[in-house]
Coordinates of C-alpha atoms in Angstrom, one line a residue:
Chain O
X116 CA 27.5 -23.1 -22.8
X117 CA 24.6 -20.8 -23.8
X118 CA 25.4 -17.7 -25.7
X119 CA 23.9 -14.8 -23.7
X120 CA 23.3 -13.0 -27.0
X121 CA 20.6 -15.4 -27.7
X122 CA 18.9 -15.1 -24.4
X123 CA 15.7 -13.1 -23.9
X124 CA 15.6 -10.0 -21.9
X125 CA 13.9 -11.8 -19.0
X126 CA 16.6 -14.4 -18.8
X127 CA 19.3 -11.8 -19.0
X128 CA 17.7 -9.9 -16.2
X129 CA 17.5 -13.1 -14.1
X130 CA 21.2 -13.7 -14.7
X131 CA 22.1 -10.1 -14.0
X132 CA 20.2 -10.3 -10.7
X133 CA 22.2 -13.3 -9.8
X134 CA 25.4 -11.3 -10.4
X135 CA 26.3 -12.2 -13.9
X136 CA 28.2 -9.3 -15.2
X137 CA 28.4 -10.6 -18.8
X138 CA 24.6 -10.8 -18.9
X139 CA 24.3 -7.2 -17.8
X140 CA 26.7 -6.2 -20.5
X141 CA 24.7 -7.9 -23.1
X142 CA 21.5 -6.4 -21.8
X143 CA 23.1 -2.9 -21.8
X144 CA 24.4 -3.2 -25.3
X145 CA 21.1 -4.4 -26.6
X146 CA 19.1 -1.5 -25.2
X147 CA 21.5 1.4 -24.7
X148 CA 21.3 2.6 -28.3
X149 CA 17.5 3.3 -28.4
X150 CA 17.6 4.8 -24.9
X151 CA 20.5 7.0 -25.8
X152 CA 18.9 8.2 -29.0
X153 CA 15.6 8.9 -27.3
X154 CA 17.4 11.0 -24.7
X155 CA 19.4 12.7 -27.4
X156 CA 16.3 13.6 -29.4
X157 CA 14.6 14.8 -26.3
X158 CA 17.5 16.9 -24.9
X159 CA 19.6 17.7 -27.9
X160 CA 22.7 17.2 -25.9
X161 CA 25.1 14.3 -26.0
X162 CA 26.3 14.8 -22.5
X163 CA 22.8 14.9 -21.2
X164 CA 21.9 11.8 -23.2
X165 CA 24.9 10.0 -21.7
X166 CA 23.8 11.0 -18.2
X167 CA 20.3 9.9 -18.8
X168 CA 21.4 6.5 -20.3
X169 CA 23.6 5.9 -17.3
X170 CA 20.8 6.8 -14.9
X171 CA 18.3 4.5 -16.7
X172 CA 20.6 1.5 -16.4
X173 CA 21.6 2.3 -12.9
X174 CA 17.9 2.4 -12.0
X175 CA 17.5 -1.0 -13.6
X176 CA 20.5 -2.3 -11.7
X177 CA 19.3 -1.0 -8.4
X178 CA 15.7 -2.1 -8.7
X179 CA 15.3 -5.1 -10.9
X180 CA 12.1 -6.0 -9.1
X181 CA 10.4 -2.9 -10.4
X182 CA 10.3 -4.4 -13.9
X183 CA 7.3 -6.7 -14.3
X184 CA 7.6 -8.7 -17.5
X185 CA 3.9 -9.6 -17.4
X186 CA 3.1 -6.0 -18.1
X187 CA 5.2 -5.7 -21.2
X188 CA 8.7 -6.0 -22.6
X189 CA 11.8 -4.3 -21.3
X190 CA 12.2 -1.7 -24.0
X191 CA 9.0 0.3 -23.2
X192 CA 9.9 0.1 -19.5
X193 CA 13.4 1.6 -20.2
X194 CA 11.8 4.3 -22.4
X195 CA 9.5 5.1 -19.5
X196 CA 12.4 5.5 -17.1
X197 CA 14.3 7.6 -19.7
X198 CA 11.3 9.8 -20.1
X199 CA 11.1 10.4 -16.4
X200 CA 14.8 11.1 -16.3
X201 CA 14.5 13.7 -19.1
X202 CA 11.7 15.4 -17.3
X203 CA 13.8 15.4 -14.1
X204 CA 16.6 17.1 -16.0
X205 CA 14.2 19.6 -17.3
X206 CA 12.8 20.4 -13.9
X207 CA 16.2 21.2 -12.7
X208 CA 15.9 24.2 -14.9
X209 CA 19.0 24.0 -17.0
X210 CA 18.0 23.3 -20.5
X211 CA 20.0 25.9 -22.2
X212 CA 21.8 23.2 -24.1
X213 CA 23.5 23.6 -27.5
X214 CA 21.8 22.3 -30.5
X215 CA 24.0 20.3 -32.8
X216 CA 24.6 22.1 -35.9
X217 CA 26.5 19.2 -37.4
X218 CA 23.7 16.7 -37.3
X219 CA 23.4 16.2 -41.0
X220 CA 27.1 16.5 -41.9
X221 CA 27.3 13.2 -43.7
X222 CA 23.8 13.1 -45.2
X223 CA 23.1 12.2 -48.7
X224 CA 20.2 14.0 -50.3
X225 CA 17.0 12.0 -50.7
X226 CA 14.6 13.0 -53.4
X227 CA 11.3 14.4 -52.2
X228 CA 8.9 15.1 -55.0
X229 CA 6.8 18.2 -54.9
X230 CA 8.7 19.5 -51.9
X231 CA 6.9 22.6 -50.5
X232 CA 9.1 23.0 -47.5
X233 CA 12.4 22.7 -49.2
X234 CA 14.4 19.6 -49.2
X235 CA 14.3 18.4 -45.6
X236 CA 16.6 15.5 -46.5
X237 CA 19.5 17.7 -47.3
X238 CA 21.9 18.7 -44.7
X239 CA 20.4 22.1 -43.9
X240 CA 16.9 20.7 -44.1
X241 CA 17.7 18.0 -41.5
X242 CA 19.3 20.5 -39.3
X243 CA 16.3 22.7 -39.4
X244 CA 14.0 19.7 -38.8
X245 CA 16.1 18.8 -35.8
X246 CA 15.9 22.2 -34.3
X247 CA 12.2 22.4 -35.0
X248 CA 11.7 19.2 -33.1
X249 CA 13.6 20.5 -30.2
X250 CA 11.3 23.5 -29.9
X251 CA 8.2 21.3 -29.7
X252 CA 6.5 21.0 -26.3
X253 CA 7.7 18.0 -24.4
X254 CA 4.6 15.8 -24.9
X255 CA 4.7 16.3 -28.6
X256 CA 8.5 15.9 -28.8
X257 CA 8.4 12.5 -27.1
X258 CA 5.8 11.0 -29.4
X259 CA 7.8 12.2 -32.4
X260 CA 11.0 10.7 -30.9
X261 CA 9.3 7.4 -30.2
X262 CA 7.0 6.9 -33.2
X263 CA 8.8 8.7 -36.0
X264 CA 12.5 8.4 -35.0
X265 CA 12.5 5.1 -33.1
X266 CA 9.7 3.7 -35.3
X267 CA 7.8 2.4 -32.4
X268 CA 4.2 1.4 -32.8
X269 CA 1.4 3.5 -31.3
X270 CA 0.8 0.7 -28.7
X271 CA 4.4 0.5 -27.6
X272 CA 4.6 4.3 -27.4
X273 CA 1.4 4.4 -25.3
X274 CA 2.9 1.8 -23.0
X275 CA 6.1 3.8 -22.6
X276 CA 4.4 7.1 -21.9
X277 CA 1.5 5.6 -20.0
X278 CA -1.4 7.0 -22.0
X279 CA -4.0 5.8 -24.4
X280 CA -3.2 4.9 -28.0
X281 CA -5.6 7.5 -29.2
X282 CA -3.7 10.1 -27.2
X283 CA -0.5 9.1 -29.0
X284 CA -2.2 9.3 -32.3
X285 CA -3.7 12.8 -31.7
X286 CA -0.4 14.1 -30.3
X287 CA 1.5 12.8 -33.2
X288 CA -0.9 14.4 -35.6
X289 CA -0.7 17.7 -33.8
X290 CA 3.1 17.5 -33.6
X291 CA 3.4 17.0 -37.3
X292 CA 1.2 20.0 -37.9
X293 CA 3.3 22.1 -35.6
X294 CA 6.5 20.9 -37.3
X295 CA 5.2 21.8 -40.7
X296 CA 4.3 25.2 -39.5
X297 CA 7.7 25.8 -37.8
X298 CA 9.5 24.7 -41.0
X299 CA 7.4 26.9 -43.1
X300 CA 8.1 29.8 -40.9
X301 CA 11.8 29.0 -40.9
X302 CA 11.9 28.9 -44.7
X303 CA 10.3 32.3 -44.8
X304 CA 13.1 33.6 -42.6
X305 CA 16.0 31.4 -43.6
X306 CA 18.4 32.3 -40.9
X307 CA 15.7 32.4 -38.2
X308 CA 16.2 28.9 -36.8
X309 CA 19.8 28.4 -37.1
X310 CA 20.6 31.8 -35.7
X311 CA 19.9 30.7 -32.2
X312 CA 22.3 28.0 -31.3
X313 CA 21.0 28.0 -27.7
X314 CA 17.4 27.3 -27.1
X315 CA 15.3 26.9 -24.2
X316 CA 13.7 23.5 -24.2
X317 CA 11.1 24.0 -21.6
Chain K
X151 CA -14.7 12.0 -47.7
X152 CA -14.5 15.5 -46.6
X153 CA -11.4 17.5 -45.5
X154 CA -11.8 16.7 -41.8
X155 CA -11.9 12.9 -42.5
X156 CA -8.9 13.3 -44.8
X157 CA -7.0 15.0 -42.0
X158 CA -7.9 12.3 -39.6
X159 CA -6.4 9.5 -41.8
X160 CA -3.5 11.6 -43.0
X161 CA -0.9 9.9 -40.8
X162 CA -1.9 6.4 -41.9
X163 CA -2.1 7.6 -45.5
X164 CA 1.4 8.9 -45.5
X165 CA 2.8 6.1 -43.5
X166 CA 1.0 3.7 -45.9
X167 CA 0.1 1.6 -42.9
X168 CA -3.6 1.7 -43.4
X169 CA -5.1 -1.6 -44.3
X170 CA -8.5 -0.1 -45.0
X171 CA -8.2 0.1 -48.7
X172 CA -11.4 1.9 -49.2
X173 CA -10.4 4.8 -47.0
X174 CA -7.0 4.9 -48.6
X175 CA -8.6 5.1 -52.0
X176 CA -11.1 7.7 -50.9
X177 CA -8.4 9.8 -49.3
X178 CA -6.4 9.8 -52.5
X179 CA -9.4 10.7 -54.6
X180 CA -10.2 13.5 -52.1
X181 CA -6.7 14.8 -52.3
X182 CA -6.9 14.9 -56.1
X183 CA -10.0 17.0 -55.9
X184 CA -9.1 19.3 -53.0
X185 CA -6.0 21.5 -53.5
X186 CA -5.7 22.3 -49.8
X187 CA -5.7 18.7 -48.8
X188 CA -3.3 17.9 -51.6
X189 CA -0.9 20.5 -50.3
X190 CA -1.3 19.1 -46.8
X191 CA -0.5 15.6 -48.0
X192 CA 2.6 16.8 -49.9
X193 CA 3.9 18.6 -46.8
X194 CA 3.2 15.6 -44.6
X195 CA 5.1 13.4 -47.0
X196 CA 8.1 15.7 -47.0
X197 CA 8.0 15.8 -43.2
X198 CA 7.9 12.0 -42.8
X199 CA 10.7 11.6 -45.4
X200 CA 12.8 14.0 -43.4
X201 CA 12.1 12.3 -40.1
X202 CA 13.0 8.9 -41.6
X203 CA 16.2 10.4 -43.0
X204 CA 17.1 11.7 -39.6
X205 CA 16.2 8.4 -38.0
X206 CA 18.4 6.6 -40.5
X207 CA 21.4 8.9 -39.8
X208 CA 20.9 8.6 -36.1
X209 CA 20.3 4.9 -35.8
X210 CA 24.0 4.2 -35.1
X211 CA 24.4 6.7 -32.4
X212 CA 25.2 5.1 -29.1
X213 CA 26.2 6.2 -25.7
X214 CA 29.8 7.0 -24.9
X215 CA 32.0 4.2 -23.9
X216 CA 32.6 5.7 -20.5
X217 CA 28.9 5.1 -19.7
X218 CA 29.3 1.4 -20.1
X219 CA 32.6 1.5 -18.1
X220 CA 30.9 3.4 -15.3
X221 CA 28.0 1.1 -15.2
X222 CA 30.2 -2.0 -15.0
X223 CA 32.2 -0.4 -12.2
X224 CA 29.0 0.3 -10.4
X225 CA 27.7 -3.2 -11.0
X226 CA 30.9 -4.8 -9.6
X227 CA 30.7 -2.5 -6.5
X228 CA 27.1 -3.6 -5.9
X229 CA 28.0 -7.2 -6.2
X230 CA 30.8 -6.8 -3.8
X231 CA 28.5 -5.1 -1.3
X232 CA 26.0 -7.9 -1.6
X233 CA 28.8 -10.5 -1.0
X234 CA 30.2 -8.5 1.9
X235 CA 26.9 -8.3 3.8
X236 CA 26.2 -11.7 5.4
X237 CA 22.7 -12.8 5.2
X238 CA 22.3 -13.8 8.8
X239 CA 18.6 -14.4 8.8
X240 CA 18.5 -16.3 5.5
X241 CA 17.9 -19.7 7.0
X242 CA 15.0 -18.5 9.1
X243 CA 13.7 -16.4 6.3
X244 CA 13.8 -19.4 4.0
X245 CA 11.9 -21.5 6.5
X246 CA 9.2 -18.9 7.2
X247 CA 8.8 -18.0 3.6
X248 CA 7.1 -21.3 3.1
X249 CA 3.5 -20.6 4.0
X250 CA 2.7 -24.2 4.7
X251 CA 5.2 -24.2 7.6
X252 CA 3.6 -21.1 9.0
X253 CA 0.1 -22.5 8.6
X254 CA 1.1 -25.8 10.2
X255 CA 2.7 -24.1 13.2
X256 CA -0.3 -21.8 13.7
X257 CA -2.7 -24.8 13.5
X258 CA -0.6 -26.7 16.1
X259 CA -0.6 -23.8 18.5
X260 CA -4.4 -23.3 18.1
X261 CA -5.1 -26.9 18.7
X262 CA -2.8 -27.0 21.8
X263 CA -4.5 -23.9 23.2
X264 CA -8.0 -25.3 22.7
X265 CA -7.1 -28.6 24.3
X266 CA -5.5 -26.8 27.3
X267 CA -8.7 -24.7 27.8
X268 CA -10.9 -27.7 27.6
X269 CA -8.8 -29.7 30.0
X270 CA -8.8 -26.8 32.5
X271 CA -12.5 -26.4 32.4
X272 CA -13.1 -30.1 32.9
X273 CA -10.9 -30.2 35.9
X274 CA -12.7 -27.3 37.5
X275 CA -16.1 -28.9 37.0
X276 CA -14.9 -32.2 38.5
X277 CA -13.5 -30.4 41.5
X278 CA -16.7 -28.4 42.0
X279 CA -18.8 -31.5 41.8
X280 CA -16.7 -33.3 44.5
X281 CA -17.2 -30.5 47.0
X282 CA -20.4 -30.4 49.0
X283 CA -22.9 -27.6 48.5
X284 CA -22.5 -24.7 50.7
X285 CA -24.9 -24.4 53.6
X286 CA -27.0 -21.3 53.1
X287 CA -29.1 -20.4 56.1
X288 CA -30.6 -17.3 57.5
X289 CA -27.5 -16.8 59.6
X290 CA -25.5 -16.5 56.5
X291 CA -27.0 -13.1 55.9
X292 CA -24.2 -11.8 58.0
X293 CA -21.2 -13.6 57.0
X294 CA -18.0 -14.0 58.9
X295 CA -15.2 -11.9 57.6
X296 CA -12.7 -14.7 57.7
X297 CA -10.9 -14.9 54.3
X298 CA -11.6 -18.0 52.4
X299 CA -15.0 -18.7 54.0
X300 CA -17.1 -16.0 52.3
X301 CA -18.9 -17.4 49.3
X302 CA -18.9 -15.6 46.1
X303 CA -21.6 -13.1 46.5
X304 CA -21.9 -12.7 42.9
X305 CA -23.1 -16.3 42.6
X306 CA -25.2 -16.2 45.8
X307 CA -27.0 -13.0 45.0
X308 CA -27.6 -14.0 41.5
X309 CA -30.1 -16.7 42.4
X310 CA -32.0 -14.5 44.9
X311 CA -35.0 -12.4 44.1
X312 CA -34.9 -8.8 45.2
X313 CA -36.4 -8.8 48.7
X314 CA -36.4 -5.1 49.0
X315 CA -33.6 -2.9 50.2
X316 CA -31.9 -3.5 53.4
X317 CA -31.1 -0.7 55.6
X318 CA -29.7 1.7 53.2
X319 CA -26.1 2.5 53.7
X320 CA -25.5 5.9 54.9
X321 CA -22.4 7.2 53.5
X322 CA -20.2 9.0 55.9
X323 CA -18.1 11.9 54.9
X324 CA -15.0 11.1 53.0
X325 CA -16.4 8.3 51.1
X326 CA -16.4 8.2 47.4
X327 CA -19.8 9.5 46.4
X328 CA -21.6 6.8 44.5
X329 CA -24.6 7.7 42.3
X330 CA -27.8 6.6 43.9
X331 CA -29.1 3.1 43.1
X332 CA -31.7 3.1 40.4
X333 CA -33.9 0.3 41.5
X334 CA -34.2 -3.0 43.2
X335 CA -31.4 -3.2 45.7
X336 CA -30.8 -6.9 46.1
X337 CA -29.3 -8.3 49.2
X338 CA -28.3 -11.7 50.3
X339 CA -31.2 -13.6 51.7
X340 CA -31.6 -17.2 52.5
X341 CA -32.9 -19.3 49.8
X342 CA -36.5 -20.5 49.8
X343 CA -36.4 -24.0 51.2
X344 CA -38.9 -25.2 48.6
X345 CA -36.6 -24.3 45.8
X346 CA -34.0 -26.5 44.3
X347 CA -30.7 -26.5 46.2
X348 CA -28.1 -24.2 44.8
X349 CA -25.5 -25.7 42.5
X350 CA -22.3 -26.4 44.3
X351 CA -20.0 -23.5 43.8
X352 CA -16.5 -23.4 44.7
X353 CA -16.1 -21.0 47.7
X354 CA -14.0 -18.1 46.9
X355 CA -12.6 -15.5 49.2
X356 CA -13.6 -11.9 48.4
X357 CA -10.8 -10.4 46.4
X358 CA -10.0 -6.9 47.4
X359 CA -8.1 -4.7 45.1
X360 CA -5.8 -1.9 46.2
X361 CA -7.3 1.5 46.6
X362 CA -8.2 3.6 43.6
X363 CA -5.6 6.1 44.3
X364 CA -2.9 3.7 43.8
X365 CA -4.0 3.3 40.3
X366 CA -3.6 -0.4 40.1
X367 CA -7.1 -1.4 39.3
X368 CA -7.6 -4.3 37.1
X369 CA -10.5 -6.1 35.6
X370 CA -10.7 -9.6 36.8
X371 CA -12.9 -11.5 34.5
X372 CA -13.6 -15.0 35.8
X373 CA -15.6 -17.8 34.4
X374 CA -18.4 -18.9 36.7
X375 CA -17.9 -22.5 36.2
X376 CA -21.2 -23.2 34.5
X377 CA -19.7 -26.0 32.6
X378 CA -22.6 -28.4 33.0
X379 CA -24.3 -26.4 30.3
X380 CA -22.6 -26.5 27.0
X381 CA -24.2 -23.7 25.0
X382 CA -22.9 -22.5 21.7
X383 CA -19.9 -20.3 21.9
X384 CA -21.7 -17.0 21.4
X385 CA -24.3 -17.8 24.1
X386 CA -21.6 -18.9 26.5
X387 CA -19.8 -15.7 26.0
X388 CA -22.9 -13.7 26.6
X389 CA -23.6 -15.6 29.8
X390 CA -20.1 -15.2 31.2
X391 CA -20.1 -13.8 34.6
X392 CA -17.7 -11.0 34.9
X393 CA -16.9 -9.2 38.1
X394 CA -14.3 -6.8 39.2
X395 CA -12.3 -7.2 42.4
X396 CA -13.7 -5.3 45.4
X397 CA -12.6 -1.7 45.2
X398 CA -12.4 -0.2 48.7
X399 CA -13.6 3.2 49.4
X400 CA -11.0 5.5 50.8
X401 CA -12.6 5.8 54.2
X402 CA -12.8 2.1 54.8
X403 CA -9.4 2.3 56.3
X404 CA -7.9 -0.4 58.5
X405 CA -11.3 -1.8 59.7
X406 CA -11.8 -3.2 56.3
X407 CA -10.3 -6.6 57.0
X408 CA -11.7 -7.3 60.5
X409 CA -15.4 -6.3 60.3
X410 CA -18.3 -8.4 59.6
X411 CA -19.7 -7.6 56.3
X412 CA -23.0 -7.4 54.4
X413 CA -23.2 -7.4 50.7
X414 CA -25.9 -5.6 48.8
X415 CA -26.6 -6.0 45.1
X416 CA -27.4 -2.6 43.6
X417 CA -27.8 -1.2 40.1
X418 CA -25.8 1.9 39.4
X419 CA -25.6 4.2 36.4
X420 CA -22.9 3.1 34.1
X421 CA -21.1 6.3 34.7
X422 CA -20.1 4.9 38.1
X423 CA -17.5 2.8 36.3
X424 CA -15.7 6.0 35.4
X425 CA -15.8 7.2 39.0
X426 CA -13.6 4.2 39.8
X427 CA -11.4 4.6 36.8
X428 CA -12.8 1.6 34.9
X429 CA -13.5 1.7 31.2
X430 CA -17.0 2.4 30.2
X431 CA -18.8 1.5 27.0
X432 CA -20.3 4.7 25.8
X433 CA -22.7 3.0 23.5
X434 CA -24.4 1.5 26.6
X435 CA -24.2 4.6 28.7
X436 CA -27.9 4.5 29.4
X437 CA -28.0 1.0 30.7
X438 CA -27.3 0.5 34.4
X439 CA -24.6 -1.7 35.7
X440 CA -24.9 -4.1 38.6
X441 CA -22.6 -3.8 41.6
X442 CA -22.1 -5.5 44.9
X443 CA -21.6 -3.0 47.7
X444 CA -19.7 -4.3 50.8
X445 CA -21.2 -2.9 54.0
X446 CA -19.6 -2.8 57.4
X447 CA -21.2 -3.6 60.7
X448 CA -22.4 0.0 61.0
X449 CA -23.8 0.1 57.6
X450 CA -21.0 2.0 56.1
X451 CA -20.0 1.1 52.5
X452 CA -16.5 -0.4 52.5
X453 CA -16.0 -1.5 49.0
X454 CA -17.8 -2.1 45.8
X455 CA -17.3 -4.4 42.9
X456 CA -19.0 -4.4 39.5
X457 CA -20.7 -7.4 38.2
X458 CA -21.9 -8.5 34.7
X459 CA -24.0 -11.5 34.5

């Protein structure tokens, strides 16, 4: 008996298509974490991230044939679907979602020598960083989520988003510059960022 | 390295992913000499450290358990739906999915159709050769109207040179107004005795269609039976003799079937096809079209058919 945990994504997909529920469960558990985190970092809301994760795997379940393994692995495909779902949520015009203020509750401080922005690795620093990311324009936010937070390579991110590698690189560079600027501004007005617990994401 | 080049490689520098050692070294030396770039490098380092810290804290975040439960419920429902819908057409689909079966069936059908056409043509030629040649004499200029004894005028007239127009048909009131013939009205005349005898042609009664007003006109394309020649396919298609059925004029009335008739080959403007409700090729609108006009005893035009040779 083959352990489904050892199977590749393509084999799990084939089994799932044939009606193997266990294969689908393994596939879901393998990929739901990154998809959920991406959705969370994009939306800032756990409930929205749950909805998006569910929609992504429902889409995969309904249309297995849309995934073409010759064009890349499953993870970038799922990120692409998640990205579309995030945009769809945004187009519905809600996006007055609460920002988590307890994001860095259990953080241990990490030393950052010569820190001009304050210690971002401390609890408050991380919270400010999180809020600053959520105020980035969408196309900057998604490259930060993919490349910095999910530690995806530029090539994989480009495949997920559907653009050139150079575009990813330049967006990431610009996103970092914006983040530094926002954090610098927030430091000058310490209560400026955390004062607004509701923020428009659009 | 200047500040712009430093900015360009800042991401790689901080991520320490750059494999270009020279650039790495140059960037570091530039940062040591440029206070602005040194500050930028320090900020970038702090930012990346913060992002990594956040990524580390968030790496164990997963979707709620109810998402998995909902997905599994949906998965089972989908599977039940699949099982409940019988795939009635699956055997046929499986058969026709195989392209070789489709190709084989198509080949067999084509071969059978080709053999059938060849057999039919051969039979027609043999029958035509067995029958004696029709006697064409001067008296045949006016042919009896008995059905079945009138030779195909399209064939008879085709081998006759234009001998000048016969007495022009005066069209009485009430007839469909035909455009005037352009040139060379050809009529049936006896063959020159010095010429080769006409090929035996299967006699064919004139086929008369229903009046135009009934709207049941049809093109009747018939092969001429020139099977002793075996030209290439394109040439044979070009030489095909096509003629419509006789289309009676409205005023022909009941005398149509009992009169003696004359047939006159004329050339009409192609727009005459439209007068009789036939399709017209607009690209060849300037070319005339040949027609056989059936004349009664008194010279009235009774019917017309269009011929392409």
